[in-house]
mmCIF file of C-alpha atoms in Angstrom:
data_model
loop_
_atom_site.group_PDB
_atom_site.id
_atom_site.type_symbol
_atom_site.label_atom_id
_atom_site.label_comp_id
_atom_site.label_asym_id
_atom_site.label_seq_id
_atom_site.Cartn_x
_atom_site.Cartn_y
_atom_site.Cartn_z
ATOM 1 C CA UNK A 17 0.000 0.000 0.000
ATOM 2 C CA UNK A 18 1.019 3.612 -0.623
ATOM 3 C CA UNK A 19 -0.302 6.850 0.888
ATOM 4 C CA UNK A 20 -0.154 10.210 -0.893
ATOM 5 C CA UNK A 21 -0.803 13.382 1.060
ATOM 6 C CA UNK A 22 -1.212 16.667 -0.794
ATOM 7 C CA UNK A 23 -1.164 19.716 1.484
ATOM 8 C CA UNK A 24 -2.069 23.170 0.188
ATOM 9 C CA UNK A 25 -0.845 26.167 2.154
ATOM 10 C CA UNK A 26 -4.286 27.780 2.388
ATOM 11 C CA UNK A 27 -7.005 27.702 5.006
ATOM 12 C CA UNK A 28 -9.830 29.760 6.419
ATOM 13 C CA UNK A 29 -7.372 32.414 7.676
ATOM 14 C CA UNK A 30 -6.863 33.368 4.005
ATOM 15 C CA UNK A 31 -10.535 34.209 3.417
ATOM 16 C CA UNK A 32 -12.293 37.539 3.112
ATOM 17 C CA UNK A 33 -13.834 38.307 6.540
ATOM 18 C CA UNK A 34 -17.069 39.231 4.749
ATOM 19 C CA UNK A 35 -17.248 35.957 2.788
ATOM 20 C CA UNK A 36 -16.030 33.073 4.906
ATOM 21 C CA UNK A 37 -16.233 29.335 4.303
ATOM 22 C CA UNK A 38 -14.717 29.294 0.793
ATOM 23 C CA UNK A 39 -11.663 27.171 1.714
ATOM 24 C CA UNK A 40 -13.845 24.396 3.107
ATOM 25 C CA UNK A 41 -16.402 24.620 0.287
ATOM 26 C CA UNK A 42 -13.618 24.338 -2.305
ATOM 27 C CA UNK A 43 -12.367 21.211 -0.551
ATOM 28 C CA UNK A 44 -15.761 19.628 -1.327
ATOM 29 C CA UNK A 45 -15.651 20.817 -4.938
ATOM 30 C CA UNK A 46 -12.212 19.265 -5.476
ATOM 31 C CA UNK A 47 -13.942 15.856 -5.675
ATOM 32 C CA UNK A 48 -16.334 16.919 -8.443
ATOM 33 C CA UNK A 49 -14.118 16.044 -11.399
ATOM 34 C CA UNK A 50 -11.805 17.752 -13.877
ATOM 35 C CA UNK A 51 -11.767 18.439 -17.596
ATOM 36 C CA UNK A 52 -9.962 15.119 -18.237
ATOM 37 C CA UNK A 53 -11.490 13.076 -15.400
ATOM 38 C CA UNK A 54 -15.212 13.970 -15.117
ATOM 39 C CA UNK A 55 -15.865 11.467 -12.303
ATOM 40 C CA UNK A 56 -13.113 11.538 -9.687
ATOM 41 C CA UNK A 57 -14.736 8.973 -7.385
ATOM 42 C CA UNK A 58 -15.178 6.300 -10.098
ATOM 43 C CA UNK A 59 -11.515 6.451 -11.105
ATOM 44 C CA UNK A 60 -10.367 6.359 -7.481
ATOM 45 C CA UNK A 61 -12.621 3.447 -6.557
ATOM 46 C CA UNK A 62 -11.629 1.435 -9.631
ATOM 47 C CA UNK A 63 -8.018 1.786 -8.477
ATOM 48 C CA UNK A 64 -8.908 0.481 -5.007
ATOM 49 C CA UNK A 65 -8.235 3.890 -3.460
ATOM 50 C CA UNK A 66 -9.591 5.447 -0.292
ATOM 51 C CA UNK A 67 -9.672 9.236 -0.538
ATOM 52 C CA UNK A 68 -10.724 12.111 1.682
ATOM 53 C CA UNK A 69 -9.726 15.603 2.775
ATOM 54 C CA UNK A 70 -9.964 18.135 5.576
ATOM 55 C CA UNK A 71 -9.616 21.876 5.997
ATOM 56 C CA UNK A 72 -8.613 23.913 9.007
ATOM 57 C CA UNK A 73 -7.627 27.500 9.726
ATOM 58 C CA UNK A 74 -4.196 27.113 8.090
ATOM 59 C CA UNK A 75 -4.184 24.374 5.447
ATOM 60 C CA UNK A 76 -6.311 22.242 3.154
ATOM 61 C CA UNK A 77 -5.189 18.615 3.083
ATOM 62 C CA UNK A 78 -6.054 15.856 0.580
ATOM 63 C CA UNK A 79 -5.025 12.224 0.854
ATOM 64 C CA UNK A 80 -5.219 8.930 -1.031
ATOM 65 C CA UNK A 81 -4.259 5.409 0.037
ATOM 66 C CA UNK A 82 -4.213 2.674 -2.593
ATOM 67 C CA UNK A 83 -2.386 -0.503 -3.697
ATOM 68 C CA UNK A 84 1.121 0.065 -5.011
ATOM 69 C CA UNK A 85 0.366 -1.302 -8.475
ATOM 70 C CA UNK A 86 -2.151 1.542 -9.013
ATOM 71 C CA UNK A 87 -0.067 4.310 -7.482
ATOM 72 C CA UNK A 88 0.226 6.297 -10.719
ATOM 73 C CA UNK A 89 -3.533 6.787 -10.669
ATOM 74 C CA UNK A 90 -3.141 8.811 -7.470
ATOM 75 C CA UNK A 91 -0.499 11.069 -9.046
ATOM 76 C CA UNK A 92 -2.733 11.511 -12.087
ATOM 77 C CA UNK A 93 -5.789 12.424 -9.973
ATOM 78 C CA UNK A 94 -3.909 14.974 -7.866
ATOM 79 C CA UNK A 95 -2.231 16.549 -10.888
ATOM 80 C CA UNK A 96 -5.510 16.900 -12.761
ATOM 81 C CA UNK A 97 -7.436 18.571 -10.019
ATOM 82 C CA UNK A 98 -4.561 20.902 -9.204
ATOM 83 C CA UNK A 99 -4.602 22.439 -12.674
ATOM 84 C CA UNK A 100 -7.976 21.799 -14.346
ATOM 85 C CA UNK A 101 -10.753 21.523 -11.789
ATOM 86 C CA UNK A 102 -14.128 21.475 -13.543
ATOM 87 C CA UNK A 103 -16.073 24.073 -11.581
ATOM 88 C CA UNK A 104 -19.719 24.056 -12.665
ATOM 89 C CA UNK A 105 -22.807 25.923 -11.340
ATOM 90 C CA UNK A 106 -24.606 22.629 -10.641
ATOM 91 C CA UNK A 107 -21.672 21.242 -8.607
ATOM 92 C CA UNK A 108 -21.480 24.477 -6.640
ATOM 93 C CA UNK A 109 -25.211 24.386 -5.853
ATOM 94 C CA UNK A 110 -25.009 20.793 -4.634
ATOM 95 C CA UNK A 111 -21.860 21.164 -2.540
ATOM 96 C CA UNK A 112 -22.934 24.505 -1.133
ATOM 97 C CA UNK A 113 -26.111 22.837 0.114
ATOM 98 C CA UNK A 114 -24.089 19.944 1.545
ATOM 99 C CA UNK A 115 -21.870 22.370 3.475
ATOM 100 C CA UNK A 116 -24.880 24.342 4.725
ATOM 101 C CA UNK A 117 -26.452 21.126 6.027
ATOM 102 C CA UNK A 118 -23.136 20.270 7.692
ATOM 103 C CA UNK A 119 -23.181 23.712 9.339
ATOM 104 C CA UNK A 120 -26.715 23.109 10.616
ATOM 105 C CA UNK A 121 -25.959 19.602 11.865
ATOM 106 C CA UNK A 122 -22.676 20.314 13.638
ATOM 107 C CA UNK A 123 -23.212 23.914 14.735
ATOM 108 C CA UNK A 124 -26.818 25.087 14.862
ATOM 109 C CA UNK A 125 -28.661 21.867 15.783
ATOM 110 C CA UNK A 126 -26.102 20.320 18.131
ATOM 111 C CA UNK A 127 -25.936 21.061 21.858
ATOM 112 C CA UNK A 128 -22.937 23.342 22.509
ATOM 113 C CA UNK A 129 -22.306 23.328 18.742
ATOM 114 C CA UNK A 130 -21.477 27.036 18.697
ATOM 115 C CA UNK A 131 -19.313 26.989 21.817
ATOM 116 C CA UNK A 132 -15.921 27.266 20.137
ATOM 117 C CA UNK A 133 -17.258 29.681 17.529
ATOM 118 C CA UNK A 134 -18.317 32.030 20.332
ATOM 119 C CA UNK A 135 -15.087 31.388 22.227
ATOM 120 C CA UNK A 136 -12.807 32.133 19.276
ATOM 121 C CA UNK A 137 -14.697 35.292 18.362
ATOM 122 C CA UNK A 138 -14.281 36.394 21.973
ATOM 123 C CA UNK A 139 -10.565 35.563 22.178
ATOM 124 C CA UNK A 140 -9.639 37.019 18.773
ATOM 125 C CA UNK A 141 -10.591 40.573 17.892
ATOM 126 C CA UNK A 142 -8.579 41.092 14.678
ATOM 127 C CA UNK A 143 -6.944 37.856 13.486
ATOM 128 C CA UNK A 144 -8.932 35.633 11.057
ATOM 129 C CA UNK A 145 -8.832 32.793 13.570
ATOM 130 C CA UNK A 146 -11.888 34.537 14.993
ATOM 131 C CA UNK A 147 -14.224 32.658 12.618
ATOM 132 C CA UNK A 148 -14.629 28.871 12.210
ATOM 133 C CA UNK A 149 -13.338 26.988 9.183
ATOM 134 C CA UNK A 150 -16.829 26.129 7.979
ATOM 135 C CA UNK A 151 -17.714 29.842 7.882
ATOM 136 C CA UNK A 152 -19.162 32.502 10.152
ATOM 137 C CA UNK A 153 -22.788 31.826 9.231
ATOM 138 C CA UNK A 154 -25.108 30.278 6.648
ATOM 139 C CA UNK A 155 -25.522 33.574 4.827
ATOM 140 C CA UNK A 156 -21.815 33.704 3.983
ATOM 141 C CA UNK A 157 -21.828 30.151 2.599
ATOM 142 C CA UNK A 158 -24.996 30.732 0.600
ATOM 143 C CA UNK A 159 -23.538 33.895 -0.938
ATOM 144 C CA UNK A 160 -20.371 32.256 -2.325
ATOM 145 C CA UNK A 161 -20.516 32.493 -6.120
ATOM 146 C CA UNK A 162 -18.788 30.465 -8.821
ATOM 147 C CA UNK A 163 -16.553 33.465 -9.522
ATOM 148 C CA UNK A 164 -15.575 33.604 -5.818
ATOM 149 C CA UNK A 165 -14.594 29.925 -5.832
ATOM 150 C CA UNK A 166 -12.717 30.191 -9.128
ATOM 151 C CA UNK A 167 -10.732 33.154 -7.835
ATOM 152 C CA UNK A 168 -9.826 31.350 -4.604
ATOM 153 C CA UNK A 169 -8.846 28.225 -6.566
ATOM 154 C CA UNK A 170 -6.609 30.016 -9.068
ATOM 155 C CA UNK A 171 -5.016 32.086 -6.289
ATOM 156 C CA UNK A 172 -4.012 29.194 -4.042
ATOM 157 C CA UNK A 173 -4.062 25.854 -5.880
ATOM 158 C CA UNK A 174 -0.712 25.672 -7.630
ATOM 159 C CA UNK A 175 2.413 23.482 -7.354
ATOM 160 C CA UNK A 176 4.362 26.283 -5.666
ATOM 161 C CA UNK A 177 1.741 26.373 -2.890
ATOM 162 C CA UNK A 178 1.538 22.612 -2.338
ATOM 163 C CA UNK A 179 3.519 19.888 -0.587
ATOM 164 C CA UNK A 180 3.310 16.248 -1.676
ATOM 165 C CA UNK A 181 4.355 13.521 0.759
ATOM 166 C CA UNK A 182 4.445 9.855 -0.277
ATOM 167 C CA UNK A 183 4.871 6.969 2.169
ATOM 168 C CA UNK A 184 4.659 3.215 1.742
ATOM 169 C CA UNK A 185 5.742 0.408 -0.555
ATOM 170 C CA UNK A 186 7.510 2.577 -3.129
ATOM 171 C CA UNK A 187 11.055 3.805 -3.744
ATOM 172 C CA UNK A 188 12.357 7.362 -3.888
ATOM 173 C CA UNK A 189 13.362 7.196 -7.560
ATOM 174 C CA UNK A 190 9.893 6.082 -8.618
ATOM 175 C CA UNK A 191 8.287 8.853 -6.576
ATOM 176 C CA UNK A 192 10.585 11.392 -8.227
ATOM 177 C CA UNK A 193 9.805 10.002 -11.695
ATOM 178 C CA UNK A 194 6.037 10.104 -11.169
ATOM 179 C CA UNK A 195 6.174 13.538 -9.568
ATOM 180 C CA UNK A 196 8.140 14.895 -12.523
ATOM 181 C CA UNK A 197 5.785 13.246 -15.015
ATOM 182 C CA UNK A 198 2.596 14.572 -13.472
ATOM 183 C CA UNK A 199 3.601 17.879 -11.888
ATOM 184 C CA UNK A 200 6.689 19.304 -13.632
ATOM 185 C CA UNK A 201 4.620 20.701 -16.532
ATOM 186 C CA UNK A 202 2.139 22.544 -14.315
ATOM 187 C CA UNK A 203 2.580 26.328 -14.355
ATOM 188 C CA UNK A 204 3.576 28.202 -11.219
ATOM 189 C CA UNK A 205 0.739 30.125 -9.638
ATOM 190 C CA UNK A 206 0.658 33.767 -8.544
ATOM 191 C CA UNK A 207 -0.021 33.025 -4.894
ATOM 192 C CA UNK A 208 -0.908 36.235 -3.026
ATOM 193 C CA UNK A 209 1.409 37.343 -0.250
ATOM 194 C CA UNK A 210 -0.135 36.583 3.115
ATOM 195 C CA UNK A 211 -0.616 39.747 5.163
ATOM 196 C CA UNK A 212 -2.698 38.858 8.181
ATOM 197 C CA UNK A 213 -3.505 41.304 10.982
ATOM 198 C CA UNK A 214 -1.578 40.608 14.158
ATOM 199 C CA UNK A 215 -3.625 39.869 17.246
ATOM 200 C CA UNK A 216 -2.720 42.241 20.065
ATOM 201 C CA UNK A 217 -2.038 40.876 23.566
ATOM 202 C CA UNK A 218 -5.070 40.424 25.794
ATOM 203 C CA UNK A 219 -4.955 42.349 29.064
ATOM 204 C CA UNK A 220 -8.293 41.606 30.719
ATOM 205 C CA UNK A 221 -10.656 38.699 31.156
ATOM 206 C CA UNK A 222 -13.419 38.488 28.544
ATOM 207 C CA UNK A 223 -16.680 36.703 29.330
ATOM 208 C CA UNK A 224 -19.876 35.866 27.497
ATOM 209 C CA UNK A 225 -22.927 34.018 28.846
ATOM 210 C CA UNK A 226 -25.276 32.182 26.482
ATOM 211 C CA UNK A 227 -28.756 31.499 27.825
ATOM 212 C CA UNK A 228 -29.779 28.406 25.889
ATOM 213 C CA UNK A 229 -31.721 25.237 26.569
ATOM 214 C CA UNK A 230 -28.879 22.707 26.635
ATOM 215 C CA UNK A 231 -28.728 19.267 28.340
ATOM 216 C CA UNK A 232 -26.429 20.710 31.012
ATOM 217 C CA UNK A 233 -24.716 23.981 31.711
ATOM 218 C CA UNK A 234 -21.144 24.280 30.473
ATOM 219 C CA UNK A 235 -17.964 26.282 30.754
ATOM 220 C CA UNK A 236 -15.472 26.951 27.935
ATOM 221 C CA UNK A 237 -12.203 28.794 28.579
ATOM 222 C CA UNK A 238 -9.383 29.834 26.238
ATOM 223 C CA UNK A 239 -5.931 31.294 26.898
ATOM 224 C CA UNK A 240 -3.603 32.804 24.290
ATOM 225 C CA UNK A 241 -0.393 30.856 23.648
ATOM 226 C CA UNK A 242 2.214 30.812 20.879
ATOM 227 C CA UNK A 243 2.148 29.243 17.436
ATOM 228 C CA UNK A 244 3.153 25.726 16.412
ATOM 229 C CA UNK A 245 6.689 27.055 15.807
ATOM 230 C CA UNK A 246 6.937 28.747 19.201
ATOM 231 C CA UNK A 247 9.784 27.327 21.353
ATOM 232 C CA UNK A 248 7.264 26.725 24.142
ATOM 233 C CA UNK A 249 4.758 24.799 22.030
ATOM 234 C CA UNK A 250 5.869 21.440 23.436
ATOM 235 C CA UNK A 251 5.629 22.839 26.957
ATOM 236 C CA UNK A 252 1.989 23.827 26.475
ATOM 237 C CA UNK A 253 1.166 20.560 24.738
ATOM 238 C CA UNK A 254 2.475 18.525 27.673
ATOM 239 C CA UNK A 255 0.715 20.898 30.069
ATOM 240 C CA UNK A 256 -2.584 20.198 28.312
ATOM 241 C CA UNK A 257 -1.918 16.470 28.707
ATOM 242 C CA UNK A 258 -1.287 16.912 32.435
ATOM 243 C CA UNK A 259 -4.644 18.651 32.778
ATOM 244 C CA UNK A 260 -6.699 16.757 30.206
ATOM 245 C CA UNK A 261 -4.828 13.863 28.590
ATOM 246 C CA UNK A 262 -5.282 10.187 29.410
ATOM 247 C CA UNK A 263 -7.660 8.537 31.856
ATOM 248 C CA UNK A 264 -5.995 9.927 34.996
ATOM 249 C CA UNK A 265 -5.488 13.566 34.071
ATOM 250 C CA UNK A 266 -5.794 16.194 36.807
ATOM 251 C CA UNK A 267 -9.095 17.777 35.770
ATOM 252 C CA UNK A 268 -10.871 14.441 35.474
ATOM 253 C CA UNK A 269 -9.255 12.992 38.574
ATOM 254 C CA UNK A 270 -9.976 15.971 40.821
ATOM 255 C CA UNK A 271 -13.206 17.443 39.404
ATOM 256 C CA UNK A 272 -15.031 14.379 38.090
ATOM 257 C CA UNK A 273 -13.890 11.433 40.200
ATOM 258 C CA UNK A 274 -12.886 12.880 43.576
ATOM 259 C CA UNK A 275 -15.058 15.956 44.143
ATOM 260 C CA UNK A 276 -17.887 15.005 41.775
ATOM 261 C CA UNK A 277 -18.239 18.660 40.741
ATOM 262 C CA UNK A 278 -18.096 17.982 37.009
ATOM 263 C CA UNK A 279 -19.724 15.503 34.667
ATOM 264 C CA UNK A 280 -17.051 16.021 32.032
ATOM 265 C CA UNK A 281 -13.811 17.967 31.535
ATOM 266 C CA UNK A 282 -11.439 18.459 28.625
ATOM 267 C CA UNK A 283 -8.208 20.283 27.809
ATOM 268 C CA UNK A 284 -6.291 20.663 24.539
ATOM 269 C CA UNK A 285 -4.376 23.211 22.474
ATOM 270 C CA UNK A 286 -4.345 24.529 18.913
ATOM 271 C CA UNK A 287 -1.652 23.278 16.551
ATOM 272 C CA UNK A 288 -2.040 26.473 14.518
ATOM 273 C CA UNK A 289 0.627 28.191 12.432
ATOM 274 C CA UNK A 290 -0.166 31.574 13.994
ATOM 275 C CA UNK A 291 -0.490 32.068 17.780
ATOM 276 C CA UNK A 292 -3.258 29.809 19.040
ATOM 277 C CA UNK A 293 -5.277 28.989 22.136
ATOM 278 C CA UNK A 294 -5.133 26.703 25.159
ATOM 279 C CA UNK A 295 -8.650 25.330 25.802
ATOM 280 C CA UNK A 296 -10.343 24.052 28.945
ATOM 281 C CA UNK A 297 -13.977 22.970 29.137
ATOM 282 C CA UNK A 298 -16.237 21.428 31.732
ATOM 283 C CA UNK A 299 -19.856 20.560 32.445
ATOM 284 C CA UNK A 300 -20.987 20.860 36.071
ATOM 285 C CA UNK A 301 -22.699 18.015 37.895
ATOM 286 C CA UNK A 302 -26.346 18.516 38.968
ATOM 287 C CA UNK A 303 -26.535 20.986 41.837
ATOM 288 C CA UNK A 304 -23.139 22.538 41.084
ATOM 289 C CA UNK A 305 -23.200 26.164 39.945
ATOM 290 C CA UNK A 306 -21.114 27.315 37.010
ATOM 291 C CA UNK A 307 -19.291 29.745 39.281
ATOM 292 C CA UNK A 308 -18.300 26.859 41.575
ATOM 293 C CA UNK A 309 -16.951 24.828 38.685
ATOM 294 C CA UNK A 310 -15.009 27.802 37.352
ATOM 295 C CA UNK A 311 -13.489 28.376 40.798
ATOM 296 C CA UNK A 312 -12.452 24.710 40.925
ATOM 297 C CA UNK A 313 -10.791 24.986 37.497
ATOM 298 C CA UNK A 314 -8.870 28.067 38.607
ATOM 299 C CA UNK A 315 -7.740 26.146 41.684
ATOM 300 C CA UNK A 316 -6.223 23.467 39.411
ATOM 301 C CA UNK A 317 -4.504 26.081 37.268
ATOM 302 C CA UNK A 318 -3.074 27.823 40.297
ATOM 303 C CA UNK A 319 -1.755 24.492 41.592
ATOM 304 C CA UNK A 320 -0.019 23.964 38.250
ATOM 305 C CA UNK A 321 1.553 27.426 38.618
ATOM 306 C CA UNK A 322 2.598 26.954 42.236
ATOM 307 C CA UNK A 323 4.321 23.575 42.395
ATOM 308 C CA UNK A 324 6.395 21.662 39.819
ATOM 309 C CA UNK A 325 4.867 18.500 38.373
ATOM 310 C CA UNK A 326 6.095 15.409 40.187
ATOM 311 C CA UNK A 327 8.510 13.034 38.470
ATOM 312 C CA UNK A 328 6.094 10.087 38.169
ATOM 313 C CA UNK A 329 3.239 12.184 36.791
ATOM 314 C CA UNK A 330 5.508 13.916 34.269
ATOM 315 C CA UNK A 331 7.075 10.599 33.251
ATOM 316 C CA UNK A 332 3.619 9.116 32.617
ATOM 317 C CA UNK A 333 2.560 12.052 30.437
ATOM 318 C CA UNK A 334 5.763 11.953 28.378
ATOM 319 C CA UNK A 335 5.479 8.179 27.935
ATOM 320 C CA UNK A 336 1.908 8.586 26.727
ATOM 321 C CA UNK A 337 3.010 11.118 24.111
ATOM 322 C CA UNK A 338 5.891 8.938 22.913
ATOM 323 C CA UNK A 339 3.791 5.802 22.526
ATOM 324 C CA UNK A 340 1.010 7.715 20.775
ATOM 325 C CA UNK A 341 3.404 9.456 18.391
ATOM 326 C CA UNK A 342 5.442 6.361 17.529
ATOM 327 C CA UNK A 343 2.424 4.136 16.926
ATOM 328 C CA UNK A 344 0.608 6.830 14.907
ATOM 329 C CA UNK A 345 3.562 7.106 12.552
ATOM 330 C CA UNK A 346 3.559 3.373 11.828
ATOM 331 C CA UNK A 347 0.504 4.170 9.710
ATOM 332 C CA UNK A 348 1.469 5.234 6.165
ATOM 333 C CA UNK A 349 -1.135 7.986 5.985
ATOM 334 C CA UNK A 350 -0.304 9.479 9.385
ATOM 335 C CA UNK A 351 3.383 9.503 8.472
ATOM 336 C CA UNK A 352 2.666 11.202 5.132
ATOM 337 C CA UNK A 353 0.492 13.822 6.811
ATOM 338 C CA UNK A 354 3.164 14.588 9.399
ATOM 339 C CA UNK A 355 5.905 14.803 6.772
ATOM 340 C CA UNK A 356 3.885 17.324 4.759
ATOM 341 C CA UNK A 357 3.105 19.390 7.849
ATOM 342 C CA UNK A 358 6.701 19.567 9.101
ATOM 343 C CA UNK A 359 7.873 20.489 5.608
ATOM 344 C CA UNK A 360 5.369 23.351 5.752
ATOM 345 C CA UNK A 361 6.918 24.400 9.065
ATOM 346 C CA UNK A 362 10.259 24.587 7.270
ATOM 347 C CA UNK A 363 12.083 21.521 8.568
ATOM 348 C CA UNK A 364 10.796 18.089 7.563
ATOM 349 C CA UNK A 365 13.402 16.421 9.817
ATOM 350 C CA UNK A 366 11.395 17.630 12.811
ATOM 351 C CA UNK A 367 9.250 14.545 12.314
ATOM 352 C CA UNK A 368 12.132 12.511 13.748
ATOM 353 C CA UNK A 369 12.861 14.869 16.650
ATOM 354 C CA UNK A 370 9.478 15.286 18.292
ATOM 355 C CA UNK A 371 9.975 12.641 20.979
ATOM 356 C CA UNK A 372 13.288 14.265 21.913
ATOM 357 C CA UNK A 373 11.694 17.734 21.997
ATOM 358 C CA UNK A 374 8.998 16.562 24.406
ATOM 359 C CA UNK A 375 11.479 14.581 26.485
ATOM 360 C CA UNK A 376 13.553 17.738 27.022
ATOM 361 C CA UNK A 377 10.668 19.741 28.501
ATOM 362 C CA UNK A 378 11.246 20.365 32.212
ATOM 363 C CA UNK A 379 8.820 20.725 35.087
ATOM 364 C CA UNK A 380 10.206 24.217 35.647
ATOM 365 C CA UNK A 381 9.259 25.243 32.107
ATOM 366 C CA UNK A 382 5.689 24.052 32.676
ATOM 367 C CA UNK A 383 5.541 25.947 35.959
ATOM 368 C CA UNK A 384 6.724 29.177 34.335
ATOM 369 C CA UNK A 385 4.450 28.852 31.274
ATOM 370 C CA UNK A 386 1.413 28.164 33.443
ATOM 371 C CA UNK A 387 2.102 31.126 35.717
ATOM 372 C CA UNK A 388 2.485 33.460 32.728
ATOM 373 C CA UNK A 389 -0.339 32.286 30.454
ATOM 374 C CA UNK A 390 -3.019 30.487 32.477
ATOM 375 C CA UNK A 391 -4.092 33.699 34.204
ATOM 376 C CA UNK A 392 -7.319 35.717 34.302
ATOM 377 C CA UNK A 393 -6.168 38.643 32.156
ATOM 378 C CA UNK A 394 -5.322 36.165 29.372
ATOM 379 C CA UNK A 395 -8.611 34.281 29.637
ATOM 380 C CA UNK A 396 -11.730 34.332 27.461
ATOM 381 C CA UNK A 397 -14.711 32.471 28.902
ATOM 382 C CA UNK A 398 -18.019 31.357 27.374
ATOM 383 C CA UNK A 399 -20.664 29.973 29.730
ATOM 384 C CA UNK A 400 -23.814 28.091 28.763
ATOM 385 C CA UNK A 401 -26.478 28.876 31.350
ATOM 386 C CA UNK A 402 -29.913 27.283 31.621
ATOM 387 C CA UNK A 403 -31.157 30.180 33.729
ATOM 388 C CA UNK A 404 -33.456 32.705 31.988
ATOM 389 C CA UNK A 405 -31.701 35.802 30.738
#
């Protein structure tokens, strides 16, 4: 088997703030055929291929896994849709409706579906991370025209804005031969220079309360941290694992199991290319007020800022990362995705140094990062309240 991962350096941060959702909509349209291959799915399926894609704030990522003997089909498919996508009004109408239904299902009609949309718009005031990848609202998606999509496609889908990673039962020389055959003739694109507004530091706590009929009340918190390339990224990632990773993380152990204050807790960070966020969420148990749960969360954050993590706890968290990372990269597709991403970061060899980077994080670094960033004046908080407004 062979996995091909094609990463385009374009995401929702590259959209017009008044017309969001184009990056994700175009991802759907990339499966609608080209001038030479009208039916992408039929060709892929006949080659025994599994294909899919995803979009986030920073990139749009396409991947194919298929048997080695049909590997050239994957190169052919990716080359064709990079240069001659067949954008038609009917395809746009269909996929626009599909995306709008996805927006309704995952955002409007799902309990807490708008939580992170509200949280990001609260935490970011200028940077395009303030809107979700799927788009700000249905009106934006519905207003995207064929000309809008064509302009976005021609501006960003070009070989000089893409990274191809190939992993599996195939040699380097064959990859180079197929890449030259299918991509060398494609013209360079005029990719616009990225000039994104810089988010200014936050100096006071921001809060927003949503009075909605949800199954439980809930608390969502976000703290500004650095980008994926920030020297302290690995520190914050391990910190999020201490608080929310694995079955015995601190938030679950102390707030769910021991005190019974919360029904559920979570903690994770952005892997974004521009400065991202450190997230904490929780749902209070019956009879526990939101203010009580928030106070309990702050108590855990203060403990993280006051005393270094013990050796055994830190060892467990690092071991969990190492095992997860090593086993994930045994999968051809995961390895291809990681190779493409680290190449985008500017150093593909980082893929082999991540375990070492995490191993070198010290308890003192976690203590300092927590005391500087997990503080009230760097916090944005969205609360779901069942009480009438």
